[in-house]
mmCIF file of C-alpha atoms in Angstrom:
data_model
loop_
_atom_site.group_PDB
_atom_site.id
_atom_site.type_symbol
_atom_site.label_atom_id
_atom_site.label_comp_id
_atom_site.label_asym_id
_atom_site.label_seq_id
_atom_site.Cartn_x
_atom_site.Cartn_y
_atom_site.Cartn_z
ATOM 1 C CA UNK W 1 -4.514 -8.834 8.551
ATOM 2 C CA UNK W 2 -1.963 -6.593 9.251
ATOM 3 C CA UNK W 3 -2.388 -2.870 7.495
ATOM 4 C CA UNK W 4 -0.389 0.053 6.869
ATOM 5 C CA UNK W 5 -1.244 3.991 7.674
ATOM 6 C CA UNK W 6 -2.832 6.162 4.822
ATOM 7 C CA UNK W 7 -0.029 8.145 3.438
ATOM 8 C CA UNK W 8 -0.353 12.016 3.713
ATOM 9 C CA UNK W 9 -3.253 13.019 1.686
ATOM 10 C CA UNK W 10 -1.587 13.935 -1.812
ATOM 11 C CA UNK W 11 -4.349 16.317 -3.851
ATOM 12 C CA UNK W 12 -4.322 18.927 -1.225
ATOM 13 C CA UNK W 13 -0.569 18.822 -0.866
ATOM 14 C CA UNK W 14 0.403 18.839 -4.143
ATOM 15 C CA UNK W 15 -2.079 21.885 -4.556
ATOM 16 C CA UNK W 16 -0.988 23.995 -1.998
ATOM 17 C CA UNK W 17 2.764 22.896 -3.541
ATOM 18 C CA UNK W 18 1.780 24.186 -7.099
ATOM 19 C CA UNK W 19 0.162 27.122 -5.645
ATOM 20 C CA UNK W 20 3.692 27.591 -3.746
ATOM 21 C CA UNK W 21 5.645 26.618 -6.722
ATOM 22 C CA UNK W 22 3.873 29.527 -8.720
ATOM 23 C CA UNK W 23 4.715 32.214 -6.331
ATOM 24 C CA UNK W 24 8.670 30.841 -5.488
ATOM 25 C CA UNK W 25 9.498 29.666 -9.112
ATOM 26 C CA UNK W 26 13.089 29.756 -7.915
ATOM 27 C CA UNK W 27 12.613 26.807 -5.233
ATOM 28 C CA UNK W 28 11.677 24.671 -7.800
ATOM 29 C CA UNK W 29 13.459 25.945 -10.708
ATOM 30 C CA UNK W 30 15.604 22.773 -10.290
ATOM 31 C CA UNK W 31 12.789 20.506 -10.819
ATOM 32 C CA UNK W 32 12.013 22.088 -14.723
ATOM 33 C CA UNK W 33 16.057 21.277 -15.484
ATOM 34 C CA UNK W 34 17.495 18.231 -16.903
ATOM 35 C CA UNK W 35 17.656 16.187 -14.517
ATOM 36 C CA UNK W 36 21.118 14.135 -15.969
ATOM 37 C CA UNK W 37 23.299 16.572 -15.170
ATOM 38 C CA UNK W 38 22.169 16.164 -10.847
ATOM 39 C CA UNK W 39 22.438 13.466 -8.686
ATOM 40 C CA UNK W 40 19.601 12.423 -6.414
ATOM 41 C CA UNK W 41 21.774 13.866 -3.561
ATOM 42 C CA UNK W 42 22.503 17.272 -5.047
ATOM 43 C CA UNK W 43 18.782 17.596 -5.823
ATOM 44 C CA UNK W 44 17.897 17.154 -2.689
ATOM 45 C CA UNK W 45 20.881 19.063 -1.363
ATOM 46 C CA UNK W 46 19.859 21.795 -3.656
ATOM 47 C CA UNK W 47 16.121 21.824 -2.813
ATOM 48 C CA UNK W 48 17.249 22.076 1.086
ATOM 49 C CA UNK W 49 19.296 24.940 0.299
ATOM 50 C CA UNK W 50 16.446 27.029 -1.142
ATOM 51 C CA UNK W 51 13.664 25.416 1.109
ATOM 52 C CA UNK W 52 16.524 27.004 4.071
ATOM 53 C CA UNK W 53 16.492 30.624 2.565
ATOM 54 C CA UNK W 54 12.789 30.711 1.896
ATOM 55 C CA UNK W 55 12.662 29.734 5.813
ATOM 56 C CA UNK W 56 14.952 32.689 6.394
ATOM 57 C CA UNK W 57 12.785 35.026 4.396
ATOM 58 C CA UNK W 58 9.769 33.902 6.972
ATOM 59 C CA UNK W 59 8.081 31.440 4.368
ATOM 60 C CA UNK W 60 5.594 29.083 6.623
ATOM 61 C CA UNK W 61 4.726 26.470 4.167
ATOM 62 C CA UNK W 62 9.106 25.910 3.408
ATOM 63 C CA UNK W 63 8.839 24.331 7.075
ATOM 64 C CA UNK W 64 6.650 21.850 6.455
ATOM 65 C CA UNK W 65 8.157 21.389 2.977
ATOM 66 C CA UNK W 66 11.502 20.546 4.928
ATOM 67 C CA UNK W 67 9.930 18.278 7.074
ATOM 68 C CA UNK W 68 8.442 16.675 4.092
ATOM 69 C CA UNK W 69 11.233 16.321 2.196
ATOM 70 C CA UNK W 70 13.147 14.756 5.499
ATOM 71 C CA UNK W 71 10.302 12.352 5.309
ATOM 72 C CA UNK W 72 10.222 11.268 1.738
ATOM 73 C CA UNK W 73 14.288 10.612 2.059
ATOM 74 C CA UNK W 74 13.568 8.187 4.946
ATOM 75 C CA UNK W 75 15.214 10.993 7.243
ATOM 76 C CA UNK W 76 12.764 10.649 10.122
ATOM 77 C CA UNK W 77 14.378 12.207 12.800
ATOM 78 C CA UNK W 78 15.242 15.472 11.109
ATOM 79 C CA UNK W 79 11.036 15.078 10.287
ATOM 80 C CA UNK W 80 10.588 14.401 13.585
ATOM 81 C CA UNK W 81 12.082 17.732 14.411
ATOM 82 C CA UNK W 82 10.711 19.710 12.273
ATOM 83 C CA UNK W 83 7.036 18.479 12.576
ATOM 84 C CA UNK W 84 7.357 18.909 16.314
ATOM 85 C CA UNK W 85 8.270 22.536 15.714
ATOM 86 C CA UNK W 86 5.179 23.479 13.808
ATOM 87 C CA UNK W 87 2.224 21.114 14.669
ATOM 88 C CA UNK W 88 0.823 23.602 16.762
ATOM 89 C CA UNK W 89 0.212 25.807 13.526
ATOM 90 C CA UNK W 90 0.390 23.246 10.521
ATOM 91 C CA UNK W 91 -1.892 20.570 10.426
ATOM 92 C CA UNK W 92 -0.231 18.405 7.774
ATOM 93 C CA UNK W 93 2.597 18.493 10.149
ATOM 94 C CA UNK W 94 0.386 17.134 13.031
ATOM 95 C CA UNK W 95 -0.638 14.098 10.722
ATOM 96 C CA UNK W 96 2.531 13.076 10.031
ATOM 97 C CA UNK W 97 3.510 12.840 13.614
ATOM 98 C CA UNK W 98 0.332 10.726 14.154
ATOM 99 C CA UNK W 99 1.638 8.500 11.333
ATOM 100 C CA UNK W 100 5.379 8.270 12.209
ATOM 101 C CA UNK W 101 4.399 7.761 16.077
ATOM 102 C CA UNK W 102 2.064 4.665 15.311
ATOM 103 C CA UNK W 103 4.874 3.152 13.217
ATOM 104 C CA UNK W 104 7.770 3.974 15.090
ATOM 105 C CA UNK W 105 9.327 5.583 12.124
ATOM 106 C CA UNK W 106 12.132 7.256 13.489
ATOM 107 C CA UNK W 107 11.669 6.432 17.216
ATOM 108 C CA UNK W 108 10.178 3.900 19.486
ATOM 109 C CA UNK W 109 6.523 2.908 18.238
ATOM 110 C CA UNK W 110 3.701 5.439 20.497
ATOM 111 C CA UNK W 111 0.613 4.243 19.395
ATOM 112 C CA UNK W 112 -1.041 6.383 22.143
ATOM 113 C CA UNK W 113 0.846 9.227 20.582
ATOM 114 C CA UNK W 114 -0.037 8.789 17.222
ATOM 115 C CA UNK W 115 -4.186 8.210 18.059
ATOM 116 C CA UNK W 116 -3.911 11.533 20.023
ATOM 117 C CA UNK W 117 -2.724 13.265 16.912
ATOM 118 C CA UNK W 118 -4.881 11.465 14.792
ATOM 119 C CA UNK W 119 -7.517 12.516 16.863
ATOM 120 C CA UNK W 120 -6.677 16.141 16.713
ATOM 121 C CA UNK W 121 -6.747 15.942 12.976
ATOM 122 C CA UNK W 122 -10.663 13.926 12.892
ATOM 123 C CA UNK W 123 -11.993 16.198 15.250
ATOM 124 C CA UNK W 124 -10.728 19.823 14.680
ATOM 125 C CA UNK W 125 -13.270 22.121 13.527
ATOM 126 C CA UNK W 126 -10.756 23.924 11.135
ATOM 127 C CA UNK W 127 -11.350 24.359 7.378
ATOM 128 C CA UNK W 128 -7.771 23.727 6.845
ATOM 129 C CA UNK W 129 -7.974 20.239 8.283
ATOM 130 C CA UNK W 130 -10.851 19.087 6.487
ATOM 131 C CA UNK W 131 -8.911 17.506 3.586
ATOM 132 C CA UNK W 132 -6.920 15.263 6.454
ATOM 133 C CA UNK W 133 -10.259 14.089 8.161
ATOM 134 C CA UNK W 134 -11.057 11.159 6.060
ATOM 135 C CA UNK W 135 -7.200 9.607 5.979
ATOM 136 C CA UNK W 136 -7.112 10.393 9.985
ATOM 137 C CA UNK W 137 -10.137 8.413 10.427
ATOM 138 C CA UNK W 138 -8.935 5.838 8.371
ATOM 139 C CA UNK W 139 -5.726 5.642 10.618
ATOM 140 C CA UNK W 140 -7.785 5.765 13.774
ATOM 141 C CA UNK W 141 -9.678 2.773 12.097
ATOM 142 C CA UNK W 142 -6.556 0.819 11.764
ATOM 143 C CA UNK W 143 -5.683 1.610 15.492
ATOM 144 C CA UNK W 144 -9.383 0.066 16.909
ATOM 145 C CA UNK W 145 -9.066 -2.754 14.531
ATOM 146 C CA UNK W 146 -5.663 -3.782 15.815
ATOM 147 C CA UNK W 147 -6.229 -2.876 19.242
ATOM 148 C CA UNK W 148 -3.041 -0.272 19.001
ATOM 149 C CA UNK W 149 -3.331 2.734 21.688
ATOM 150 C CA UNK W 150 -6.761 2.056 22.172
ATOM 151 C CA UNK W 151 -9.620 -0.592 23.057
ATOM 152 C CA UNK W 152 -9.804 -3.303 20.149
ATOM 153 C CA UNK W 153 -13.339 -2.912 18.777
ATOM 154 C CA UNK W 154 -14.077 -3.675 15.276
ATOM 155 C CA UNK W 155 -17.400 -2.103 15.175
ATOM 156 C CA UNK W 156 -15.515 1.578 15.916
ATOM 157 C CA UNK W 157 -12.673 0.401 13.454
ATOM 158 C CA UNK W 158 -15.947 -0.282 10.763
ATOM 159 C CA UNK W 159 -17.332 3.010 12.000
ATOM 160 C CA UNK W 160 -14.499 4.729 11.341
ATOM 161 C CA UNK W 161 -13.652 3.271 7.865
ATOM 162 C CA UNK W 162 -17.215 3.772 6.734
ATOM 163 C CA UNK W 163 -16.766 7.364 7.267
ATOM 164 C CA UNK W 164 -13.551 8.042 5.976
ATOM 165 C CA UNK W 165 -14.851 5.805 2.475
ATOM 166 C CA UNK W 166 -17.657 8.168 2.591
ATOM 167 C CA UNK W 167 -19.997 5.935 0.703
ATOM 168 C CA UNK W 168 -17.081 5.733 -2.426
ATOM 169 C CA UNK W 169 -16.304 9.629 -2.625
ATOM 170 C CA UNK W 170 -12.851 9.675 -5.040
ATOM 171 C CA UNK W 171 -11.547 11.979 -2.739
ATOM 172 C CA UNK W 172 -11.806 10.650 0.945
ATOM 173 C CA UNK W 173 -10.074 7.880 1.491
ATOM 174 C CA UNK W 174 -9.393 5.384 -1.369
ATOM 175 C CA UNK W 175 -7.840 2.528 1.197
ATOM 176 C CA UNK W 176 -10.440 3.098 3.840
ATOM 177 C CA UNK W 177 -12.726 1.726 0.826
ATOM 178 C CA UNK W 178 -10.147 -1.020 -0.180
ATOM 179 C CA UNK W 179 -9.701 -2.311 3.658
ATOM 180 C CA UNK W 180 -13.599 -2.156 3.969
ATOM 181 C CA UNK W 181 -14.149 -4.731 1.087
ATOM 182 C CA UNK W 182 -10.949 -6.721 2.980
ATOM 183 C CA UNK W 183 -12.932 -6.543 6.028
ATOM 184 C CA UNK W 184 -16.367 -7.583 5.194
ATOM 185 C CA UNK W 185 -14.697 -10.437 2.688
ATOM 186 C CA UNK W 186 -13.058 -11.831 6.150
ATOM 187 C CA UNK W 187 -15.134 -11.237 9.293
ATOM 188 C CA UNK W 188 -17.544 -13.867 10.339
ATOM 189 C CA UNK W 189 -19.969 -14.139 9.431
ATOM 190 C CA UNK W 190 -18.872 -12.525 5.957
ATOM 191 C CA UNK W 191 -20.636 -10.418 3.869
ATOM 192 C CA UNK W 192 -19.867 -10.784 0.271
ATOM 193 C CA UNK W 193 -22.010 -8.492 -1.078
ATOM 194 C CA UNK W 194 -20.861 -5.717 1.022
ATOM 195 C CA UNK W 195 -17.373 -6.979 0.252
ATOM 196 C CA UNK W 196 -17.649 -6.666 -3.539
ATOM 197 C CA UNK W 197 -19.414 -2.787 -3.696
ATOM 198 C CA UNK W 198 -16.383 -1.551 -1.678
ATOM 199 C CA UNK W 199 -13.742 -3.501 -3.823
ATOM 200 C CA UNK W 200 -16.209 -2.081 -7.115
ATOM 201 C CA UNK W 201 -15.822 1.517 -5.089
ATOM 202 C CA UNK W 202 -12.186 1.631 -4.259
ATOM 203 C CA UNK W 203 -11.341 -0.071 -7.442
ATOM 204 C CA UNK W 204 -13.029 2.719 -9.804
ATOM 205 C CA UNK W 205 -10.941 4.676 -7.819
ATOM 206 C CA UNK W 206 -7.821 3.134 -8.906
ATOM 207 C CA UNK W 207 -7.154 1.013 -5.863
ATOM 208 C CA UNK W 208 -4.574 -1.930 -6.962
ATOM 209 C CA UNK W 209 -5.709 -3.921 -3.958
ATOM 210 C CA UNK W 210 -9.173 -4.007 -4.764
ATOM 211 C CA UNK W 211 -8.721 -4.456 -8.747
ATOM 212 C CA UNK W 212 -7.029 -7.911 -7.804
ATOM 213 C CA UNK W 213 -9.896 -8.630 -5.065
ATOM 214 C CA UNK W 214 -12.464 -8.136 -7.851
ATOM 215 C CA UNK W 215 -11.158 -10.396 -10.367
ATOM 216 C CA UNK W 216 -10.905 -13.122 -7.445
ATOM 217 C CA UNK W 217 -14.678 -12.293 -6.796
ATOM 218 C CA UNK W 218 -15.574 -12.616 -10.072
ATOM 219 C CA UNK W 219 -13.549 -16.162 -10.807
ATOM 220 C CA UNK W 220 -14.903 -17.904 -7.848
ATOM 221 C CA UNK W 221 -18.950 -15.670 -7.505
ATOM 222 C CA UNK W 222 -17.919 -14.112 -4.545
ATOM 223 C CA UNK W 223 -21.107 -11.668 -3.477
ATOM 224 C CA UNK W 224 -21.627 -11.313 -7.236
ATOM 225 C CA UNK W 225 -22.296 -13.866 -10.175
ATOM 226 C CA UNK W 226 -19.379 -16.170 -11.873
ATOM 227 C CA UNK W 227 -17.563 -14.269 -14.630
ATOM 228 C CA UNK W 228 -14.481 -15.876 -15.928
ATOM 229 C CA UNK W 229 -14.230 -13.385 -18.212
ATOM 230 C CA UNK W 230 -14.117 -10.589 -16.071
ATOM 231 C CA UNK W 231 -12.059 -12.058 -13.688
ATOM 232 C CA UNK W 232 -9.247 -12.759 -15.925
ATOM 233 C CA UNK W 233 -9.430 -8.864 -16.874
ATOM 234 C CA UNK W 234 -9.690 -7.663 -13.284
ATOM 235 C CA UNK W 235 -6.411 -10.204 -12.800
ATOM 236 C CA UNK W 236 -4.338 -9.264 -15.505
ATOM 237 C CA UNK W 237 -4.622 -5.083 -15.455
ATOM 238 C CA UNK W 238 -3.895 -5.691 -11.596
ATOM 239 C CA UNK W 239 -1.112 -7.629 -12.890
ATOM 240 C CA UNK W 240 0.234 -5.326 -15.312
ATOM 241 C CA UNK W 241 0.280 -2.683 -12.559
ATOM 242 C CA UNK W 242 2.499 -4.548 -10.230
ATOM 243 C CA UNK W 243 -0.441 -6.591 -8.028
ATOM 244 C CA UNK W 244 1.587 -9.562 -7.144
ATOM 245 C CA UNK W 245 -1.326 -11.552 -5.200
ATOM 246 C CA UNK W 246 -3.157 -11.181 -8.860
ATOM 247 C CA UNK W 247 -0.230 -12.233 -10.820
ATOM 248 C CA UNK W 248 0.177 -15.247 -8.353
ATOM 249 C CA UNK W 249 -3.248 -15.900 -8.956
ATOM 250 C CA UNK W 250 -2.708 -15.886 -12.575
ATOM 251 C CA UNK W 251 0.353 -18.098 -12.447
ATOM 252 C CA UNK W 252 -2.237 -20.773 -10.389
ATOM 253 C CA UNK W 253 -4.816 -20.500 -13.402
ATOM 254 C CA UNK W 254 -2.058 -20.980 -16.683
ATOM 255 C CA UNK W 255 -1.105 -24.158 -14.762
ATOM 256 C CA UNK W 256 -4.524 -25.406 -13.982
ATOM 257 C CA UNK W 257 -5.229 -24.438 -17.758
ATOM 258 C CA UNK W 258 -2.231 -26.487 -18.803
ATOM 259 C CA UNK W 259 -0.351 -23.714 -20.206
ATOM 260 C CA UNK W 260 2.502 -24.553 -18.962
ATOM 261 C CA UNK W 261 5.217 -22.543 -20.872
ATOM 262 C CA UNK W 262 3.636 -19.651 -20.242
ATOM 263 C CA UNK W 263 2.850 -20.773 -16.321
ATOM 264 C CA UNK W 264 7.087 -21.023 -16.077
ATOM 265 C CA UNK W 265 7.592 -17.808 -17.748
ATOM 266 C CA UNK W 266 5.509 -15.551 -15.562
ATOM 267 C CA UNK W 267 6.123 -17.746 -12.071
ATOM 268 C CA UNK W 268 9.737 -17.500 -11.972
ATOM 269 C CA UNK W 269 9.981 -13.591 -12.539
ATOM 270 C CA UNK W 270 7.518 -13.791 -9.426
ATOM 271 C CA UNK W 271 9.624 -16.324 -7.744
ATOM 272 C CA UNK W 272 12.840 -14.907 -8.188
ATOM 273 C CA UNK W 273 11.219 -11.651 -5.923
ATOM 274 C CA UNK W 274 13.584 -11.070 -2.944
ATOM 275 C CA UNK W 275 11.305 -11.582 -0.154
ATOM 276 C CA UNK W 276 13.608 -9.758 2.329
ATOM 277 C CA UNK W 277 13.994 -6.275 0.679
ATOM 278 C CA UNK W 278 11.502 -6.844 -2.178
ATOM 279 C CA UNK W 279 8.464 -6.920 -0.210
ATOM 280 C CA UNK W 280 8.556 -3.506 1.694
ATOM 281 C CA UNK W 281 9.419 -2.261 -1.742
ATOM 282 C CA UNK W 282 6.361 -3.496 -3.354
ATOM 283 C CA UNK W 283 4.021 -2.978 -0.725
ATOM 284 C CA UNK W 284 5.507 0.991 -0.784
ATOM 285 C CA UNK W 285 4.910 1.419 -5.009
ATOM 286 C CA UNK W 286 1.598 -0.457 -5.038
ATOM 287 C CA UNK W 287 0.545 0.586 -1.933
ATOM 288 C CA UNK W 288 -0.943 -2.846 -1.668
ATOM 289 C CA UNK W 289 -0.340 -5.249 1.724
ATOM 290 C CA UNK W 290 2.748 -7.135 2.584
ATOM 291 C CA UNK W 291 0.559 -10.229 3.414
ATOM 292 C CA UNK W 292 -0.688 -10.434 -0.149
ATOM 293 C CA UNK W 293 2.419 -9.730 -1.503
ATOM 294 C CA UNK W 294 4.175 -12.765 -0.379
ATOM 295 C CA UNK W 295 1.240 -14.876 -0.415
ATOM 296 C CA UNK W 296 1.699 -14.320 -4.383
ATOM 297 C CA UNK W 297 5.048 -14.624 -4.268
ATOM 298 C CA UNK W 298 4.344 -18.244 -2.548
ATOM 299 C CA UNK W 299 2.031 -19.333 -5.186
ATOM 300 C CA UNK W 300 4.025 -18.436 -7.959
ATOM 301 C CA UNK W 301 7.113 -19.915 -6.273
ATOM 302 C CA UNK W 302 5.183 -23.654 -5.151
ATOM 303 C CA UNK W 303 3.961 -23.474 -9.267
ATOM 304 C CA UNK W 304 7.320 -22.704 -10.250
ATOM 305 C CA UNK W 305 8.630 -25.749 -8.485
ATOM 306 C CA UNK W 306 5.657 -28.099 -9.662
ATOM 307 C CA UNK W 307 7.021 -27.665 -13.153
ATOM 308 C CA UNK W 308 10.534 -28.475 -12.401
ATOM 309 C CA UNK W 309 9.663 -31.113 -10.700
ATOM 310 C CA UNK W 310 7.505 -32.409 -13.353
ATOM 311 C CA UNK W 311 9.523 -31.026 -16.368
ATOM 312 C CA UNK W 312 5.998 -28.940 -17.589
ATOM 313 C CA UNK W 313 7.357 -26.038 -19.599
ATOM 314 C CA UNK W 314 11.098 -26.744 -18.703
ATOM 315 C CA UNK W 315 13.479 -29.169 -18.330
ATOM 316 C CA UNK W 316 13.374 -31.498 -15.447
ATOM 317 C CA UNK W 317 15.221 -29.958 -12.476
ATOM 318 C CA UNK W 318 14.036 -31.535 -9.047
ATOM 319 C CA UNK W 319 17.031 -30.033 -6.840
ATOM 320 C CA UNK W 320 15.774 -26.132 -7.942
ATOM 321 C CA UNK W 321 12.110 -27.231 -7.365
ATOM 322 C CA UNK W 322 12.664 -28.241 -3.797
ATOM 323 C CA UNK W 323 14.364 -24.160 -3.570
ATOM 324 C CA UNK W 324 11.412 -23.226 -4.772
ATOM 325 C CA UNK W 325 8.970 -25.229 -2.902
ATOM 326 C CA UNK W 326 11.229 -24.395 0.197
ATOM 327 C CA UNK W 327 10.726 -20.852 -0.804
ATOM 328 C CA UNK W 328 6.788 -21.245 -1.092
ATOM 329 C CA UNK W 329 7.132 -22.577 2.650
ATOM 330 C CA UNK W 330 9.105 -19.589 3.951
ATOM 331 C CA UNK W 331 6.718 -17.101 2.394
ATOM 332 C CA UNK W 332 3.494 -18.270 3.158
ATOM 333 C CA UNK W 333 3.567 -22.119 5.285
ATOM 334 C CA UNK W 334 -0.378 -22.315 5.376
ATOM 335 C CA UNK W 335 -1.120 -21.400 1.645
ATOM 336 C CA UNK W 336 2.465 -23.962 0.817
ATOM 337 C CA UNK W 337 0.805 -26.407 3.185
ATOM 338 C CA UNK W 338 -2.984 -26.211 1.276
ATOM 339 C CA UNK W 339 -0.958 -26.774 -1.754
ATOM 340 C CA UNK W 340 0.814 -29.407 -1.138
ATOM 341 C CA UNK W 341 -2.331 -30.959 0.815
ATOM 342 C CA UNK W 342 -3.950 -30.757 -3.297
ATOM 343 C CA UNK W 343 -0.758 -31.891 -4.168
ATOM 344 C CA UNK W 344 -1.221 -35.497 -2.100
ATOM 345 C CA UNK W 345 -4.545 -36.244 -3.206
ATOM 346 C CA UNK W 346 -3.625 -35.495 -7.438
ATOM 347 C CA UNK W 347 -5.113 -32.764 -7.706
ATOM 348 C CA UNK W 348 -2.514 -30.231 -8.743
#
């Protein structure tokens, strides 16, 4: 299971930013225009300008704004530079670092690097850090569990996640809760029940992930009772709001249901996903993981083909199944090989 750092905390940014915004209306004057007559460049261009003079007036929170803003745009060595040059007093600053040294964004991957900072964030005694604490120790979770700049040990990476879920709390850390219901659904031995209250916590908490992971419980009475019903809502809001593993999942059950028009419809908008520079694109907007992503895309793409092949929904076409069922196979071989294992034995 590979995972993805929490993203900067956004309530207590976007606080402090309106609390800015109301004392420096002229920074973000541009944002309360219309927007048609700008570019995205000469926004930004324009927000650097005044986030440069409000530096040059002495403003402290414009440099981490910069930095920010460097960081949004994919800039990350101008972010690099600027979060280096006020860590020591900014502690959002300091996160960030932690975040783009684990990745490598911008630089050579320093996992060692990026614990220390995380670190410094989970275990500083100031009130300013506090809102950071539960997102650190989600990222210092991540860093146990894979065994990145420190000893692998899942019980500190569990320790660490059950701390920064803080027993469901809507404002620590949403995917701390998500990745715990991920975790107990796939350790050995599992623990299902466990599994579903974090997916039920992280979920209420509008956690994509987890609002596909539930409706999966629910189909198949994973740690809670069988509920078709409730699985096929679970599925198809997580659906509707861009889970892909879900809307695989939903492809599988139209064409187990035998509805096969409407099986074609929905798999080939999934299928036609470009798995090179879709993917990362996904995964960034739904903030769900890359490995689910394509495993959806796979199932929706091995259905697809199944009703070319077949002519179920659409006319007969058995040279663009075998794209598609070549596709499945690129995506995801083990889930394309368990399907066409069903496939053998008449069963799909």
């Amino acid at each position: 299971m590979k995972l993805t750092s929490e993203k900067l905390p956004k309530n207590s940014f976007y606080t402090s930013l309106s609390h800015y915004a109301a004392n420096n209306q002229k920074l973000f004057q541009w944002r309360k225009e219309k927007t048609d007559h700008y570019s995205h460049a000469s926004l930004v261009e324009k927000a650097l300008h005044l986030l440069k003079e409000r530096i040059r007036r002495g403003d402290t929170l414009a440099y981490f704004l910069r930095g920010q803003l460097y960081f949004e745009e994919g800039w990350y060595e101008e972010a690099l530079e600027q979060f280096e040059e006020i860590k020591e007093k900014d502690h959002q600053a300091t996160y960030q670092l932690g975040v783009m040294y684990y990745d490598g964004l911008g630089m050579t991957a320093d996992a060692e690097k990026g614990v220390e900072y995380m670190k410094k964030i989970v275990d500083s005694p100031c009130p300013k850090a506090r809102h950071l604490q539960f997102a650190a120790a989600y990222n210092l979770g991540r860093a146990y569990y894979e065994g990145k700049g420190v000893k692998q040990s899942d019980e500190e990476a569990e320790r660490l996640w059950l701390f920064a879920a803080d027993n469901g709390n809507p404002k620590a850390s949403v995917k701390a809760q998500s990745i715990l219901g991920l975790y107990y659904s796939t350790k050995e031995p599992r623990e299902l029940e466990k599994a579903f209250f974090w997916h039920s916590e992280a979920c209420g908490n509008g956690n994509l992930e987890s609002q596909g992971a539930l409706g999966l419980m629910y189909f198949y009475g994973q740690g809670i009772h069988q509920d078709t019903e409730a699985a096929l809502h679970c599925l198809r809001e997580a659906a509707e709001r861009g889970n892909v593993y879900a809307q695989g999942n939903l492809v599988e059950y139209y064409y187990k249901m035998k509805f096969f028009t409407k099986c074609v419809a929905f798999s080939k908008r999934i299928a036609d996903y470009d798995e090179i520079h879709d993917i990362p694109m996904i995964a960034q907007v739904t903030d769900c993981l890359p490995e689910f992503i394509s495993r959806g895309m796979a199932m929706a793409s091995f259905y697809h083909a199944r009703c070319l092949q077949l002519g179920l929904g659409i006319t007969k076409d058995e040279a663009t199944a075998k794209h598609y069922y070549s596709k499945a196979c690129r995506l995801n071989p083990s889930l394309a090989d368990e399907l066409h294992t069903l496939l053998i034995r008449q069963r799909i």
